[in-house]
mmCIF file of C-alpha atoms in Angstrom:
data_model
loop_
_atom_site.group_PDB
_atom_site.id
_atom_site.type_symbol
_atom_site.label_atom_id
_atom_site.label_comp_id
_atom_site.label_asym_id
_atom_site.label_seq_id
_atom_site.Cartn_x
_atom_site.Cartn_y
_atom_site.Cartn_z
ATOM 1 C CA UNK A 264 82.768 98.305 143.158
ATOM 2 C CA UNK A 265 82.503 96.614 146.194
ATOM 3 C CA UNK A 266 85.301 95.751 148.278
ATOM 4 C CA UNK A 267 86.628 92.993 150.148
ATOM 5 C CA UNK A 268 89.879 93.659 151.989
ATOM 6 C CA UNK A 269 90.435 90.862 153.753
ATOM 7 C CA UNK A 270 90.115 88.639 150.306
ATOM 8 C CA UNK A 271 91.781 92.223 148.590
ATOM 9 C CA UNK A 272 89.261 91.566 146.032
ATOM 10 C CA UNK A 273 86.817 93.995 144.335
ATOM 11 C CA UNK A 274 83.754 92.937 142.752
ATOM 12 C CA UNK A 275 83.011 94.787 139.866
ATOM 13 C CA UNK A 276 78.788 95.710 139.071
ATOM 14 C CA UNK A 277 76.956 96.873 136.126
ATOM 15 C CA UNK A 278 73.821 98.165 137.207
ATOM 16 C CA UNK A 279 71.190 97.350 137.030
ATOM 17 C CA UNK A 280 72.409 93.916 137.963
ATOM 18 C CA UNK A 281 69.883 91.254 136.667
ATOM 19 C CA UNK A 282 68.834 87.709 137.675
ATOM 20 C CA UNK A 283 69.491 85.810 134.374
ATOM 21 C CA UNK A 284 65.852 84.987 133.140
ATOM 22 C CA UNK A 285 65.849 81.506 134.017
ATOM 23 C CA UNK A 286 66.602 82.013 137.987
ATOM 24 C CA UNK A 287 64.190 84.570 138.112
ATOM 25 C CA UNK A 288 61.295 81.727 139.175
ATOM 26 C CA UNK A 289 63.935 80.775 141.901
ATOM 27 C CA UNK A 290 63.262 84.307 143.831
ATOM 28 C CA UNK A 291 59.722 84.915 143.398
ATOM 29 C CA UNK A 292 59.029 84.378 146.858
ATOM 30 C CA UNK A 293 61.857 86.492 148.051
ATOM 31 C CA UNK A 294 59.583 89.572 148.490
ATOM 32 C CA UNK A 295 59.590 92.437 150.798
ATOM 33 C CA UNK A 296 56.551 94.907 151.607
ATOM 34 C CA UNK A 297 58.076 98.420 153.042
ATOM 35 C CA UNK A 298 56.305 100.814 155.083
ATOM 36 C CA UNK A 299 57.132 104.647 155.645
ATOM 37 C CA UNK A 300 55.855 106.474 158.251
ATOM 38 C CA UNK A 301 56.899 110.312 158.077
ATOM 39 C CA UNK A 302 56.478 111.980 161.710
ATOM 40 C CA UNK A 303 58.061 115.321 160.298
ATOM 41 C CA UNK A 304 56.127 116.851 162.995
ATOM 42 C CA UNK A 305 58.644 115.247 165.485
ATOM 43 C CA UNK A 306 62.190 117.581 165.160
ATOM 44 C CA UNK A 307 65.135 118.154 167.084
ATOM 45 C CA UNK A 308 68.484 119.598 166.730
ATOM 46 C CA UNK A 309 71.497 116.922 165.874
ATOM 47 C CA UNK A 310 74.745 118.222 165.256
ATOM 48 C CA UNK A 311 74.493 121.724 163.585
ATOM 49 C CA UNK A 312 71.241 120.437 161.936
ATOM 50 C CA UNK A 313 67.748 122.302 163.596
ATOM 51 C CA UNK A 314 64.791 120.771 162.908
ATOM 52 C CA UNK A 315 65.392 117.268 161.839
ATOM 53 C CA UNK A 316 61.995 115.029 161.599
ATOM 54 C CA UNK A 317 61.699 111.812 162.213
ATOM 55 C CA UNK A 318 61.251 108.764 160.124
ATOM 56 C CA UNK A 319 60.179 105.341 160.320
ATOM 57 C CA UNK A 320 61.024 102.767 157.811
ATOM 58 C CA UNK A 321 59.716 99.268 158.081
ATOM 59 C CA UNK A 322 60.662 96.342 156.091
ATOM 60 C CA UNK A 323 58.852 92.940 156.341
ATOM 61 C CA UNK A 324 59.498 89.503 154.270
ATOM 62 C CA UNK A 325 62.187 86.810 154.444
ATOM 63 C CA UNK A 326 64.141 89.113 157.238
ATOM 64 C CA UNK A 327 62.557 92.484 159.459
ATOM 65 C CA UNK A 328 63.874 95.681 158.817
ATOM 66 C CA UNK A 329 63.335 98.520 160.895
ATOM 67 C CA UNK A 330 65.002 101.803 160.409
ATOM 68 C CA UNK A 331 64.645 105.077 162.393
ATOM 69 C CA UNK A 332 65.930 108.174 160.373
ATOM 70 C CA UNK A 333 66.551 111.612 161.761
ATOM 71 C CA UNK A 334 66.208 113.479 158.235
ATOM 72 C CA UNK A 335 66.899 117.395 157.402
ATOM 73 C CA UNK A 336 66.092 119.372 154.382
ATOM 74 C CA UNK A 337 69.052 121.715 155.163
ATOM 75 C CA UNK A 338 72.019 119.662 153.906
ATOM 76 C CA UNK A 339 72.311 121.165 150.792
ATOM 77 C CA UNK A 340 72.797 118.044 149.288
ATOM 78 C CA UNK A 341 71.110 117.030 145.718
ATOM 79 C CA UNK A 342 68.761 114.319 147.585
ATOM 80 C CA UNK A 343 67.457 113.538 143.972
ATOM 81 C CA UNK A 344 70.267 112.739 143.343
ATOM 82 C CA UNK A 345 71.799 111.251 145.767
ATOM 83 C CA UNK A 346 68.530 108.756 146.287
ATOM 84 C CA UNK A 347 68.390 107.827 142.672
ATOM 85 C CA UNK A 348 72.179 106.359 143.185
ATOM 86 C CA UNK A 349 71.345 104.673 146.213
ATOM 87 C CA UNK A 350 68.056 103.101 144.695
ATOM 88 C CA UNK A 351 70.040 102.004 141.650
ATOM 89 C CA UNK A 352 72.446 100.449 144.098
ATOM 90 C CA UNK A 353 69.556 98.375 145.677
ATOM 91 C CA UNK A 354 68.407 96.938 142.974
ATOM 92 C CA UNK A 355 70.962 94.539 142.960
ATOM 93 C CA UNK A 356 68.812 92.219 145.813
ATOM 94 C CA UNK A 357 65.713 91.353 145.516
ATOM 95 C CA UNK A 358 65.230 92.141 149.044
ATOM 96 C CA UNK A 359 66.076 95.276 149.624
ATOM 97 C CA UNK A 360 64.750 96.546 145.491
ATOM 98 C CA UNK A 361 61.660 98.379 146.658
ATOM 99 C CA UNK A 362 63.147 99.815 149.714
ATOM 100 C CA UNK A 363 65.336 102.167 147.020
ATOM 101 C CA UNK A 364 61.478 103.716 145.690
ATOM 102 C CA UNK A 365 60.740 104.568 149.497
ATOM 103 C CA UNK A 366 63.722 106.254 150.392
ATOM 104 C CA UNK A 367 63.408 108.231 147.008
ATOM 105 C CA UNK A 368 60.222 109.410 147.871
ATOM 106 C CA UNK A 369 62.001 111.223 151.125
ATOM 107 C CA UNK A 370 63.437 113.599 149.003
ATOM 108 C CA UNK A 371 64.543 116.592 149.696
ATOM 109 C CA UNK A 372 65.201 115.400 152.999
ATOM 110 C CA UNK A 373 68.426 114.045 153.931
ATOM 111 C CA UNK A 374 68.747 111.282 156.691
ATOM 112 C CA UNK A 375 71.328 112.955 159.413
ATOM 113 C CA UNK A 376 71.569 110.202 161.764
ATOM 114 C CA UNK A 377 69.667 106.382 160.695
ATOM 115 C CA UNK A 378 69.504 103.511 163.578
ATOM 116 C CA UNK A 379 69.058 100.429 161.557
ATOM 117 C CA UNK A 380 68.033 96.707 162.952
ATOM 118 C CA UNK A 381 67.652 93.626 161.054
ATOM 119 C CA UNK A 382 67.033 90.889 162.647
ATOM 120 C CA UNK A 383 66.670 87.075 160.310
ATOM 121 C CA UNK A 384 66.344 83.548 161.771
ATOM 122 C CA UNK A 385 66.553 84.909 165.220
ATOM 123 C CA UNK A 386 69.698 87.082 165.059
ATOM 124 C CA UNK A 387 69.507 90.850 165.116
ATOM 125 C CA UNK A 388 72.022 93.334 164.079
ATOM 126 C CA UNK A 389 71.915 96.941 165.057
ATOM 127 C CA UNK A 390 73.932 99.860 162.838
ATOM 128 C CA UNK A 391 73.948 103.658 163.751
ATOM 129 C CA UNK A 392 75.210 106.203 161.713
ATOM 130 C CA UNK A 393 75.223 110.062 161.831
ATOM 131 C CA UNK A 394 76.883 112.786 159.533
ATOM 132 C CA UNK A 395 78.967 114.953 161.353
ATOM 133 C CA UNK A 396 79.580 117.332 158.439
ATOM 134 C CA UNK A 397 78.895 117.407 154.589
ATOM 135 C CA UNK A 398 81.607 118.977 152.029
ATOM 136 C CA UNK A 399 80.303 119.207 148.440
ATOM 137 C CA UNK A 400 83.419 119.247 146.118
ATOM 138 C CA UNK A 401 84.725 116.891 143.967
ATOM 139 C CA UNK A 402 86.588 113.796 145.030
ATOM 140 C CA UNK A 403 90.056 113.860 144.966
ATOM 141 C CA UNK A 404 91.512 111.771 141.789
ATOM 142 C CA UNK A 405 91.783 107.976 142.342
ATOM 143 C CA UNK A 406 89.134 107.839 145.056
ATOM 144 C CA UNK A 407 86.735 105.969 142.818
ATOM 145 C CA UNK A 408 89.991 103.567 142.017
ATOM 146 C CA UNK A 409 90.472 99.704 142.824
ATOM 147 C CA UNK A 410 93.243 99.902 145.530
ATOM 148 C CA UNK A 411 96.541 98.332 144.277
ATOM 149 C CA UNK A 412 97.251 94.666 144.964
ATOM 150 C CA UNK A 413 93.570 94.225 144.558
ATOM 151 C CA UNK A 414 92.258 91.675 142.370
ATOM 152 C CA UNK A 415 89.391 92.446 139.910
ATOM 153 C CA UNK A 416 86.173 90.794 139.284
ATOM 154 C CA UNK A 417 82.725 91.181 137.397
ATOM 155 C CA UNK A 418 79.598 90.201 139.230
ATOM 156 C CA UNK A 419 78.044 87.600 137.514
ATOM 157 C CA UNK A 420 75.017 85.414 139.918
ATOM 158 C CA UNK A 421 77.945 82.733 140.589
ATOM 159 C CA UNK A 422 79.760 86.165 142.469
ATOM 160 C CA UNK A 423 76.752 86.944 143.800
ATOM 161 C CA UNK A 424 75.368 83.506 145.140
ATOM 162 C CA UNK A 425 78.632 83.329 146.918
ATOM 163 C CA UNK A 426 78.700 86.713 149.126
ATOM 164 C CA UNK A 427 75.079 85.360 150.175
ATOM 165 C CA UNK A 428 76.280 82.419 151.622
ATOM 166 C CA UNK A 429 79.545 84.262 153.244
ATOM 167 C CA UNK A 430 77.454 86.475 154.637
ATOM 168 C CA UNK A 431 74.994 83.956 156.132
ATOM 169 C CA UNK A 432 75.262 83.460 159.649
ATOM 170 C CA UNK A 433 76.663 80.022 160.863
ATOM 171 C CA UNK A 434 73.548 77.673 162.121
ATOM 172 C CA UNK A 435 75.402 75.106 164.993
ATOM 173 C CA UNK A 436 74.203 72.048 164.918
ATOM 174 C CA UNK A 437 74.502 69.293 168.148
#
């Protein structure tokens, strides 16, 4: 699911999620070469975590991605796992479908803190996360749920066309 609270929407996926055959021509240029560069020589201590190593993820196409991760192999966390969802997840864009192979192939590790910036037709955003503690047990029932009042849709590409252009930023013309 993916959810919109202002709209209290949810937008229901089965994944994969496929192009229908005949748009498929229509993204062919929408391509994206990734880069990894492992520096797992390069550690420090963040949190309770010793020895995280640093990594460098580059994206290049029709937007620039560049990602720092601070990644540990002490999380105790099934990164096979774990990166297997998250590439399944990406497959959904075009854009970011490769990227999903390259943070697969950082398993075991497990990225502690990730500084992300994207930057497309001249505007950048910047995101920084970091894990401040990891609990492995199961998630308490309804967690997974659509929140009541919400309403409930299936992606189809009409769906999906549409949170592209809501998410596109607004070009002001004079």
């Amino acid at each position: 699911y993916m959810l919109f609270p202002e709209k209290k929407e949810a937008i229901e996926f089965d994944l994969p999620f496929m192009l229908p055959d005949y748009l498929e021509p229509l993204f062919e240029d929408v391509e994206m070469s990734w880069d990894v560069n492992r520096q797992l020589t390069n550690k420090k201590t963040i949190g309770k975590w010793k020895d995280c190593s640093r990594v460098l993820v580059r994206g290049r196409g029709v937007l620039n991605v560049d990602m720092e991760l601070w990644v540990s192999r002490d999380t105790g966390v099934d990164t096979r796992a774990f990166h297997t969802m998250v590439g399944e997840s990406l497959k959904v864009s075009p854009i970011y479908r490769d990227m999903g192979e390259k943070l697969y192939s950082l398993s075991p590790y497990f990225a502690i803190r990730s500084t992300s910036t994207v930057e497309q037709m001249g505007i950048t955003f910047k995101t920084v996360a970091e894990v401040k503690r990891i609990d492995i047990k199961d998630a308490p029932v309804g967690t997974y749920d659509v929140p009541e009042g919400y309403k409930l849709n299936k992606m189809d590409f009409s769906s999906y066309l549409s949170l592209i252009r809501e998410r596109q930023p607004e070009i002001k013309t004079n």
